[in-house]
Amino acid sequence: MTQAKQIFEVLMHENADMLLAFLRASVRDTHAAEDIFQETMVIAWRRMEEFDRERSFGKWLRGIARNLILA
């Protein structure tokens, strides 16, 4: 397992509950929230190099999720 994958997994696990709570409150449909959660994680994985380590990973994830909700 690469170091980038390990770091992503740790950050994902640390923020998963918060992100799901955010999505469930925003979408109010459990299935849609879970779908958006999965999409958010895929996008975050693909764009991990764009993440600014000086900022909050949770806020970055919520921003991706918010954009998906708005789309």
PDB file of N, CA, C and O in Angstrom:
ATOM      1  N   MET A   1       0.847  -1.180   0.000  1.00  0.00           N
ATOM      2  CA  MET A   1       0.000   0.000   0.000  1.00  0.00           C
ATOM      3  C   MET A   1       0.890   1.240   0.000  1.00  0.00           C
ATOM      4  O   MET A   1       1.839   1.339   0.759  1.00  0.00           O
ATOM      5  N   THR A   2       0.567   2.181  -0.870  1.00  0.00           N
ATOM      6  CA  THR A   2       1.376   3.389  -0.956  1.00  0.00           C
ATOM      7  C   THR A   2       1.095   4.302   0.229  1.00  0.00           C
ATOM      8  O   THR A   2       0.049   4.215   0.871  1.00  0.00           O
ATOM      9  N   GLN A   3       2.041   5.184   0.483  1.00  0.00           N
ATOM     10  CA  GLN A   3       1.882   6.120   1.589  1.00  0.00           C
ATOM     11  C   GLN A   3       0.688   7.050   1.355  1.00  0.00           C
ATOM     12  O   GLN A   3      -0.054   7.349   2.278  1.00  0.00           O
ATOM     13  N   ALA A   4       0.477   7.479   0.123  1.00  0.00           N
ATOM     14  CA  ALA A   4      -0.650   8.359  -0.192  1.00  0.00           C
ATOM     15  C   ALA A   4      -1.973   7.671   0.118  1.00  0.00           C
ATOM     16  O   ALA A   4      -2.891   8.282   0.669  1.00  0.00           O
ATOM     17  N   LYS A   5      -2.057   6.387  -0.220  1.00  0.00           N
ATOM     18  CA  LYS A   5      -3.285   5.644   0.049  1.00  0.00           C
ATOM     19  C   LYS A   5      -3.507   5.499   1.554  1.00  0.00           C
ATOM     20  O   LYS A   5      -4.621   5.629   2.041  1.00  0.00           O
ATOM     21  N   GLN A   6      -2.440   5.236   2.295  1.00  0.00           N
ATOM     22  CA  GLN A   6      -2.550   5.112   3.749  1.00  0.00           C
ATOM     23  C   GLN A   6      -3.016   6.420   4.380  1.00  0.00           C
ATOM     24  O   GLN A   6      -3.890   6.417   5.252  1.00  0.00           O
ATOM     25  N   ILE A   7      -2.448   7.534   3.940  1.00  0.00           N
ATOM     26  CA  ILE A   7      -2.830   8.842   4.465  1.00  0.00           C
ATOM     27  C   ILE A   7      -4.290   9.122   4.149  1.00  0.00           C
ATOM     28  O   ILE A   7      -5.049   9.568   5.009  1.00  0.00           O
ATOM     29  N   PHE A   8      -4.698   8.840   2.923  1.00  0.00           N
ATOM     30  CA  PHE A   8      -6.082   9.070   2.531  1.00  0.00           C
ATOM     31  C   PHE A   8      -7.029   8.229   3.386  1.00  0.00           C
ATOM     32  O   PHE A   8      -8.055   8.722   3.845  1.00  0.00           O
ATOM     33  N   GLU A   9      -6.695   6.983   3.614  1.00  0.00           N
ATOM     34  CA  GLU A   9      -7.557   6.108   4.415  1.00  0.00           C
ATOM     35  C   GLU A   9      -7.703   6.626   5.835  1.00  0.00           C
ATOM     36  O   GLU A   9      -8.799   6.623   6.393  1.00  0.00           O
ATOM     37  N   VAL A  10      -6.618   7.094   6.430  1.00  0.00           N
ATOM     38  CA  VAL A  10      -6.681   7.644   7.787  1.00  0.00           C
ATOM     39  C   VAL A  10      -7.576   8.884   7.809  1.00  0.00           C
ATOM     40  O   VAL A  10      -8.466   9.005   8.651  1.00  0.00           O
ATOM     41  N   LEU A  11      -7.358   9.796   6.871  1.00  0.00           N
ATOM     42  CA  LEU A  11      -8.165  11.010   6.818  1.00  0.00           C
ATOM     43  C   LEU A  11      -9.631  10.702   6.543  1.00  0.00           C
ATOM     44  O   LEU A  11     -10.527  11.316   7.123  1.00  0.00           O
ATOM     45  N   MET A  12      -9.884   9.730   5.676  1.00  0.00           N
ATOM     46  CA  MET A  12     -11.247   9.344   5.356  1.00  0.00           C
ATOM     47  C   MET A  12     -11.945   8.804   6.607  1.00  0.00           C
ATOM     48  O   MET A  12     -13.068   9.198   6.919  1.00  0.00           O
ATOM     49  N   HIS A  13     -11.282   7.908   7.328  1.00  0.00           N
ATOM     50  CA  HIS A  13     -11.883   7.326   8.523  1.00  0.00           C
ATOM     51  C   HIS A  13     -12.117   8.378   9.603  1.00  0.00           C
ATOM     52  O   HIS A  13     -13.136   8.327  10.305  1.00  0.00           O
ATOM     53  N   GLU A  14     -11.217   9.327   9.727  1.00  0.00           N
ATOM     54  CA  GLU A  14     -11.372  10.387  10.729  1.00  0.00           C
ATOM     55  C   GLU A  14     -12.552  11.306  10.413  1.00  0.00           C
ATOM     56  O   GLU A  14     -13.117  11.908  11.318  1.00  0.00           O
ATOM     57  N   ASN A  15     -12.909  11.426   9.145  1.00  0.00           N
ATOM     58  CA  ASN A  15     -13.930  12.389   8.732  1.00  0.00           C
ATOM     59  C   ASN A  15     -15.220  11.759   8.215  1.00  0.00           C
ATOM     60  O   ASN A  15     -16.166  12.484   7.893  1.00  0.00           O
ATOM     61  N   ALA A  16     -15.296  10.447   8.151  1.00  0.00           N
ATOM     62  CA  ALA A  16     -16.454   9.776   7.558  1.00  0.00           C
ATOM     63  C   ALA A  16     -17.752  10.075   8.299  1.00  0.00           C
ATOM     64  O   ALA A  16     -18.768  10.407   7.676  1.00  0.00           O
ATOM     65  N   ASP A  17     -17.744   9.965   9.623  1.00  0.00           N
ATOM     66  CA  ASP A  17     -18.977  10.204  10.392  1.00  0.00           C
ATOM     67  C   ASP A  17     -19.470  11.633  10.227  1.00  0.00           C
ATOM     68  O   ASP A  17     -20.662  11.874  10.052  1.00  0.00           O
ATOM     69  N   MET A  18     -18.539  12.586  10.274  1.00  0.00           N
ATOM     70  CA  MET A  18     -18.894  13.994  10.110  1.00  0.00           C
ATOM     71  C   MET A  18     -19.491  14.237   8.736  1.00  0.00           C
ATOM     72  O   MET A  18     -20.514  14.911   8.593  1.00  0.00           O
ATOM     73  N   LEU A  19     -18.883  13.661   7.709  1.00  0.00           N
ATOM     74  CA  LEU A  19     -19.364  13.878   6.346  1.00  0.00           C
ATOM     75  C   LEU A  19     -20.744  13.258   6.152  1.00  0.00           C
ATOM     76  O   LEU A  19     -21.630  13.881   5.558  1.00  0.00           O
ATOM     77  N   LEU A  20     -20.950  12.060   6.665  1.00  0.00           N
ATOM     78  CA  LEU A  20     -22.268  11.430   6.549  1.00  0.00           C
ATOM     79  C   LEU A  20     -23.333  12.233   7.286  1.00  0.00           C
ATOM     80  O   LEU A  20     -24.450  12.396   6.784  1.00  0.00           O
ATOM     81  N   ALA A  21     -23.004  12.747   8.464  1.00  0.00           N
ATOM     82  CA  ALA A  21     -23.957  13.576   9.209  1.00  0.00           C
ATOM     83  C   ALA A  21     -24.295  14.834   8.418  1.00  0.00           C
ATOM     84  O   ALA A  21     -25.473  15.233   8.331  1.00  0.00           O
ATOM     85  N   PHE A  22     -23.283  15.458   7.831  1.00  0.00           N
ATOM     86  CA  PHE A  22     -23.499  16.649   7.007  1.00  0.00           C
ATOM     87  C   PHE A  22     -24.417  16.329   5.830  1.00  0.00           C
ATOM     88  O   PHE A  22     -25.366  17.067   5.541  1.00  0.00           O
ATOM     89  N   LEU A  23     -24.145  15.222   5.165  1.00  0.00           N
ATOM     90  CA  LEU A  23     -24.941  14.853   3.990  1.00  0.00           C
ATOM     91  C   LEU A  23     -26.371  14.490   4.362  1.00  0.00           C
ATOM     92  O   LEU A  23     -27.317  14.901   3.686  1.00  0.00           O
ATOM     93  N   ARG A  24     -26.538  13.743   5.435  1.00  0.00           N
ATOM     94  CA  ARG A  24     -27.893  13.359   5.858  1.00  0.00           C
ATOM     95  C   ARG A  24     -28.718  14.568   6.257  1.00  0.00           C
ATOM     96  O   ARG A  24     -29.922  14.622   5.995  1.00  0.00           O
ATOM     97  N   ALA A  25     -28.082  15.549   6.875  1.00  0.00           N
ATOM     98  CA  ALA A  25     -28.791  16.775   7.247  1.00  0.00           C
ATOM     99  C   ALA A  25     -29.106  17.623   6.021  1.00  0.00           C
ATOM    100  O   ALA A  25     -30.130  18.301   5.971  1.00  0.00           O
ATOM    101  N   SER A  26     -28.236  17.580   5.029  1.00  0.00           N
ATOM    102  CA  SER A  26     -28.411  18.405   3.836  1.00  0.00           C
ATOM    103  C   SER A  26     -29.377  17.803   2.832  1.00  0.00           C
ATOM    104  O   SER A  26     -30.161  18.520   2.201  1.00  0.00           O
ATOM    105  N   VAL A  27     -29.331  16.485   2.672  1.00  0.00           N
ATOM    106  CA  VAL A  27     -30.105  15.824   1.626  1.00  0.00           C
ATOM    107  C   VAL A  27     -31.400  15.230   2.180  1.00  0.00           C
ATOM    108  O   VAL A  27     -32.418  15.213   1.502  1.00  0.00           O
ATOM    109  N   ARG A  28     -31.374  14.754   3.412  1.00  0.00           N
ATOM    110  CA  ARG A  28     -32.522  14.144   4.097  1.00  0.00           C
ATOM    111  C   ARG A  28     -33.066  12.910   3.392  1.00  0.00           C
ATOM    112  O   ARG A  28     -34.232  12.588   3.503  1.00  0.00           O
ATOM    113  N   ASP A  29     -32.225  12.260   2.622  1.00  0.00           N
ATOM    114  CA  ASP A  29     -32.546  10.992   1.978  1.00  0.00           C
ATOM    115  C   ASP A  29     -31.321  10.107   2.189  1.00  0.00           C
ATOM    116  O   ASP A  29     -30.255  10.377   1.635  1.00  0.00           O
ATOM    117  N   THR A  30     -31.470   9.073   3.006  1.00  0.00           N
ATOM    118  CA  THR A  30     -30.331   8.236   3.395  1.00  0.00           C
ATOM    119  C   THR A  30     -29.595   7.651   2.202  1.00  0.00           C
ATOM    120  O   THR A  30     -28.359   7.677   2.155  1.00  0.00           O
ATOM    121  N   HIS A  31     -30.332   7.148   1.235  1.00  0.00           N
ATOM    122  CA  HIS A  31     -29.694   6.530   0.065  1.00  0.00           C
ATOM    123  C   HIS A  31     -28.938   7.566  -0.762  1.00  0.00           C
ATOM    124  O   HIS A  31     -27.816   7.319  -1.210  1.00  0.00           O
ATOM    125  N   ALA A  32     -29.540   8.725  -0.968  1.00  0.00           N
ATOM    126  CA  ALA A  32     -28.866   9.786  -1.715  1.00  0.00           C
ATOM    127  C   ALA A  32     -27.626  10.262  -0.964  1.00  0.00           C
ATOM    128  O   ALA A  32     -26.577  10.500  -1.571  1.00  0.00           O
ATOM    129  N   ALA A  33     -27.735  10.378   0.360  1.00  0.00           N
ATOM    130  CA  ALA A  33     -26.590  10.813   1.169  1.00  0.00           C
ATOM    131  C   ALA A  33     -25.439   9.817   1.037  1.00  0.00           C
ATOM    132  O   ALA A  33     -24.278  10.224   0.899  1.00  0.00           O
ATOM    133  N   GLU A  34     -25.749   8.532   1.069  1.00  0.00           N
ATOM    134  CA  GLU A  34     -24.702   7.515   0.936  1.00  0.00           C
ATOM    135  C   GLU A  34     -24.078   7.528  -0.459  1.00  0.00           C
ATOM    136  O   GLU A  34     -22.869   7.359  -0.606  1.00  0.00           O
ATOM    137  N   ASP A  35     -24.896   7.761  -1.480  1.00  0.00           N
ATOM    138  CA  ASP A  35     -24.364   7.862  -2.842  1.00  0.00           C
ATOM    139  C   ASP A  35     -23.425   9.057  -2.977  1.00  0.00           C
ATOM    140  O   ASP A  35     -22.340   8.957  -3.564  1.00  0.00           O
ATOM    141  N   ILE A  36     -23.833  10.191  -2.428  1.00  0.00           N
ATOM    142  CA  ILE A  36     -23.004  11.398  -2.492  1.00  0.00           C
ATOM    143  C   ILE A  36     -21.730  11.214  -1.669  1.00  0.00           C
ATOM    144  O   ILE A  36     -20.656  11.684  -2.058  1.00  0.00           O
ATOM    145  N   PHE A  37     -21.838  10.507  -0.548  1.00  0.00           N
ATOM    146  CA  PHE A  37     -20.658  10.192   0.253  1.00  0.00           C
ATOM    147  C   PHE A  37     -19.631   9.445  -0.597  1.00  0.00           C
ATOM    148  O   PHE A  37     -18.452   9.799  -0.615  1.00  0.00           O
ATOM    149  N   GLN A  38     -20.101   8.406  -1.294  1.00  0.00           N
ATOM    150  CA  GLN A  38     -19.198   7.621  -2.141  1.00  0.00           C
ATOM    151  C   GLN A  38     -18.589   8.475  -3.251  1.00  0.00           C
ATOM    152  O   GLN A  38     -17.377   8.401  -3.504  1.00  0.00           O
ATOM    153  N   GLU A  39     -19.413   9.279  -3.892  1.00  0.00           N
ATOM    154  CA  GLU A  39     -18.906  10.160  -4.960  1.00  0.00           C
ATOM    155  C   GLU A  39     -17.879  11.137  -4.411  1.00  0.00           C
ATOM    156  O   GLU A  39     -16.859  11.406  -5.057  1.00  0.00           O
ATOM    157  N   THR A  40     -18.149  11.673  -3.228  1.00  0.00           N
ATOM    158  CA  THR A  40     -17.222  12.620  -2.599  1.00  0.00           C
ATOM    159  C   THR A  40     -15.872  11.970  -2.357  1.00  0.00           C
ATOM    160  O   THR A  40     -14.827  12.568  -2.657  1.00  0.00           O
ATOM    161  N   MET A  41     -15.874  10.751  -1.855  1.00  0.00           N
ATOM    162  CA  MET A  41     -14.615  10.057  -1.573  1.00  0.00           C
ATOM    163  C   MET A  41     -13.846   9.745  -2.853  1.00  0.00           C
ATOM    164  O   MET A  41     -12.621   9.861  -2.887  1.00  0.00           O
ATOM    165  N   VAL A  42     -14.549   9.372  -3.903  1.00  0.00           N
ATOM    166  CA  VAL A  42     -13.878   9.099  -5.184  1.00  0.00           C
ATOM    167  C   VAL A  42     -13.233  10.375  -5.719  1.00  0.00           C
ATOM    168  O   VAL A  42     -12.071  10.375  -6.144  1.00  0.00           O
ATOM    169  N   ILE A  43     -13.979  11.462  -5.683  1.00  0.00           N
ATOM    170  CA  ILE A  43     -13.442  12.741  -6.164  1.00  0.00           C
ATOM    171  C   ILE A  43     -12.259  13.176  -5.304  1.00  0.00           C
ATOM    172  O   ILE A  43     -11.223  13.624  -5.828  1.00  0.00           O
ATOM    173  N   ALA A  44     -12.388  13.046  -3.978  1.00  0.00           N
ATOM    174  CA  ALA A  44     -11.294  13.424  -3.082  1.00  0.00           C
ATOM    175  C   ALA A  44     -10.045  12.594  -3.380  1.00  0.00           C
ATOM    176  O   ALA A  44      -8.931  13.127  -3.404  1.00  0.00           O
ATOM    177  N   TRP A  45     -10.219  11.292  -3.624  1.00  0.00           N
ATOM    178  CA  TRP A  45      -9.087  10.428  -3.943  1.00  0.00           C
ATOM    179  C   TRP A  45      -8.405  10.897  -5.231  1.00  0.00           C
ATOM    180  O   TRP A  45      -7.186  11.007  -5.300  1.00  0.00           O
ATOM    181  N   ARG A  46      -9.218  11.187  -6.242  1.00  0.00           N
ATOM    182  CA  ARG A  46      -8.661  11.605  -7.536  1.00  0.00           C
ATOM    183  C   ARG A  46      -7.966  12.964  -7.450  1.00  0.00           C
ATOM    184  O   ARG A  46      -7.035  13.235  -8.203  1.00  0.00           O
ATOM    185  N   ARG A  47      -8.439  13.814  -6.554  1.00  0.00           N
ATOM    186  CA  ARG A  47      -7.896  15.178  -6.436  1.00  0.00           C
ATOM    187  C   ARG A  47      -7.000  15.357  -5.213  1.00  0.00           C
ATOM    188  O   ARG A  47      -6.718  16.495  -4.825  1.00  0.00           O
ATOM    189  N   MET A  48      -6.562  14.286  -4.619  1.00  0.00           N
ATOM    190  CA  MET A  48      -5.786  14.369  -3.379  1.00  0.00           C
ATOM    191  C   MET A  48      -4.568  15.270  -3.522  1.00  0.00           C
ATOM    192  O   MET A  48      -4.203  15.966  -2.576  1.00  0.00           O
ATOM    193  N   GLU A  49      -3.969  15.279  -4.682  1.00  0.00           N
ATOM    194  CA  GLU A  49      -2.790  16.133  -4.880  1.00  0.00           C
ATOM    195  C   GLU A  49      -3.142  17.616  -4.807  1.00  0.00           C
ATOM    196  O   GLU A  49      -2.270  18.445  -4.547  1.00  0.00           O
ATOM    197  N   GLU A  50      -4.411  17.969  -5.038  1.00  0.00           N
ATOM    198  CA  GLU A  50      -4.851  19.362  -4.973  1.00  0.00           C
ATOM    199  C   GLU A  50      -5.125  19.818  -3.544  1.00  0.00           C
ATOM    200  O   GLU A  50      -5.253  21.015  -3.294  1.00  0.00           O
ATOM    201  N   PHE A  51      -5.241  18.873  -2.607  1.00  0.00           N
ATOM    202  CA  PHE A  51      -5.553  19.223  -1.225  1.00  0.00           C
ATOM    203  C   PHE A  51      -4.409  19.991  -0.585  1.00  0.00           C
ATOM    204  O   PHE A  51      -3.256  19.577  -0.631  1.00  0.00           O
ATOM    205  N   ASP A  52      -4.743  21.128   0.018  1.00  0.00           N
ATOM    206  CA  ASP A  52      -3.780  21.968   0.719  1.00  0.00           C
ATOM    207  C   ASP A  52      -3.689  21.469   2.161  1.00  0.00           C
ATOM    208  O   ASP A  52      -4.626  21.617   2.940  1.00  0.00           O
ATOM    209  N   ARG A  53      -2.563  20.887   2.511  1.00  0.00           N
ATOM    210  CA  ARG A  53      -2.394  20.298   3.842  1.00  0.00           C
ATOM    211  C   ARG A  53      -2.423  21.323   4.969  1.00  0.00           C
ATOM    212  O   ARG A  53      -2.473  20.964   6.137  1.00  0.00           O
ATOM    213  N   GLU A  54      -2.397  22.579   4.634  1.00  0.00           N
ATOM    214  CA  GLU A  54      -2.496  23.641   5.636  1.00  0.00           C
ATOM    215  C   GLU A  54      -3.952  23.868   6.050  1.00  0.00           C
ATOM    216  O   GLU A  54      -4.223  24.565   7.006  1.00  0.00           O
ATOM    217  N   ARG A  55      -4.875  23.291   5.314  1.00  0.00           N
ATOM    218  CA  ARG A  55      -6.310  23.482   5.566  1.00  0.00           C
ATOM    219  C   ARG A  55      -6.929  22.216   6.140  1.00  0.00           C
ATOM    220  O   ARG A  55      -6.323  21.164   6.163  1.00  0.00           O
ATOM    221  N   SER A  56      -8.172  22.338   6.550  1.00  0.00           N
ATOM    222  CA  SER A  56      -8.907  21.226   7.134  1.00  0.00           C
ATOM    223  C   SER A  56      -9.373  20.246   6.049  1.00  0.00           C
ATOM    224  O   SER A  56     -10.023  20.646   5.085  1.00  0.00           O
ATOM    225  N   PHE A  57      -9.061  18.974   6.237  1.00  0.00           N
ATOM    226  CA  PHE A  57      -9.504  17.947   5.299  1.00  0.00           C
ATOM    227  C   PHE A  57     -11.025  17.830   5.330  1.00  0.00           C
ATOM    228  O   PHE A  57     -11.663  17.661   4.295  1.00  0.00           O
ATOM    229  N   GLY A  58     -11.613  17.934   6.523  1.00  0.00           N
ATOM    230  CA  GLY A  58     -13.070  17.853   6.663  1.00  0.00           C
ATOM    231  C   GLY A  58     -13.787  18.949   5.896  1.00  0.00           C
ATOM    232  O   GLY A  58     -14.795  18.684   5.221  1.00  0.00           O
ATOM    233  N   LYS A  59     -13.295  20.155   5.987  1.00  0.00           N
ATOM    234  CA  LYS A  59     -13.905  21.262   5.243  1.00  0.00           C
ATOM    235  C   LYS A  59     -13.775  21.045   3.748  1.00  0.00           C
ATOM    236  O   LYS A  59     -14.680  21.355   2.981  1.00  0.00           O
ATOM    237  N   TRP A  60     -12.646  20.522   3.325  1.00  0.00           N
ATOM    238  CA  TRP A  60     -12.432  20.239   1.908  1.00  0.00           C
ATOM    239  C   TRP A  60     -13.441  19.199   1.425  1.00  0.00           C
ATOM    240  O   TRP A  60     -14.063  19.367   0.376  1.00  0.00           O
ATOM    241  N   LEU A  61     -13.630  18.128   2.220  1.00  0.00           N
ATOM    242  CA  LEU A  61     -14.619  17.110   1.860  1.00  0.00           C
ATOM    243  C   LEU A  61     -16.029  17.681   1.801  1.00  0.00           C
ATOM    244  O   LEU A  61     -16.789  17.390   0.874  1.00  0.00           O
ATOM    245  N   ARG A  62     -16.384  18.496   2.788  1.00  0.00           N
ATOM    246  CA  ARG A  62     -17.717  19.116   2.788  1.00  0.00           C
ATOM    247  C   ARG A  62     -17.909  20.016   1.570  1.00  0.00           C
ATOM    248  O   ARG A  62     -18.991  20.066   1.010  1.00  0.00           O
ATOM    249  N   GLY A  63     -16.877  20.680   1.141  1.00  0.00           N
ATOM    250  CA  GLY A  63     -16.960  21.518  -0.053  1.00  0.00           C
ATOM    251  C   GLY A  63     -17.224  20.685  -1.291  1.00  0.00           C
ATOM    252  O   GLY A  63     -18.061  21.043  -2.143  1.00  0.00           O
ATOM    253  N   ILE A  64     -16.544  19.561  -1.403  1.00  0.00           N
ATOM    254  CA  ILE A  64     -16.782  18.660  -2.544  1.00  0.00           C
ATOM    255  C   ILE A  64     -18.214  18.151  -2.485  1.00  0.00           C
ATOM    256  O   ILE A  64     -18.932  18.170  -3.490  1.00  0.00           O
ATOM    257  N   ALA A  65     -18.647  17.713  -1.299  1.00  0.00           N
ATOM    258  CA  ALA A  65     -20.004  17.185  -1.137  1.00  0.00           C
ATOM    259  C   ALA A  65     -21.056  18.250  -1.430  1.00  0.00           C
ATOM    260  O   ALA A  65     -22.061  17.982  -2.107  1.00  0.00           O
ATOM    261  N   ARG A  66     -20.824  19.474  -0.967  1.00  0.00           N
ATOM    262  CA  ARG A  66     -21.766  20.562  -1.209  1.00  0.00           C
ATOM    263  C   ARG A  66     -21.913  20.812  -2.711  1.00  0.00           C
ATOM    264  O   ARG A  66     -23.019  20.996  -3.223  1.00  0.00           O
ATOM    265  N   ASN A  67     -20.803  20.786  -3.430  1.00  0.00           N
ATOM    266  CA  ASN A  67     -20.858  20.974  -4.883  1.00  0.00           C
ATOM    267  C   ASN A  67     -21.640  19.849  -5.562  1.00  0.00           C
ATOM    268  O   ASN A  67     -22.379  20.101  -6.529  1.00  0.00           O
ATOM    269  N   LEU A  68     -21.493  18.633  -5.067  1.00  0.00           N
ATOM    270  CA  LEU A  68     -22.250  17.515  -5.624  1.00  0.00           C
ATOM    271  C   LEU A  68     -23.751  17.671  -5.340  1.00  0.00           C
ATOM    272  O   LEU A  68     -24.578  17.386  -6.197  1.00  0.00           O
ATOM    273  N   ILE A  69     -24.086  18.138  -4.150  1.00  0.00           N
ATOM    274  CA  ILE A  69     -25.493  18.364  -3.797  1.00  0.00           C
ATOM    275  C   ILE A  69     -26.095  19.432  -4.727  1.00  0.00           C
ATOM    276  O   ILE A  69     -27.196  19.263  -5.223  1.00  0.00           O
ATOM    277  N   LEU A  70     -25.360  20.495  -4.935  1.00  0.00           N
ATOM    278  CA  LEU A  70     -25.852  21.586  -5.768  1.00  0.00           C
ATOM    279  C   LEU A  70     -25.988  21.168  -7.232  1.00  0.00           C
ATOM    280  O   LEU A  70     -26.836  21.700  -7.950  1.00  0.00           O
ATOM    281  N   ALA A  71     -25.168  20.215  -7.657  1.00  0.00           N
ATOM    282  CA  ALA A  71     -25.231  19.750  -9.039  1.00  0.00           C
ATOM    283  C   ALA A  71     -26.462  18.887  -9.206  1.00  0.00           C
ATOM    284  O   ALA A  71     -27.079  18.759 -10.186  1.00  0.00           O
TER     285      ALA A  71
END
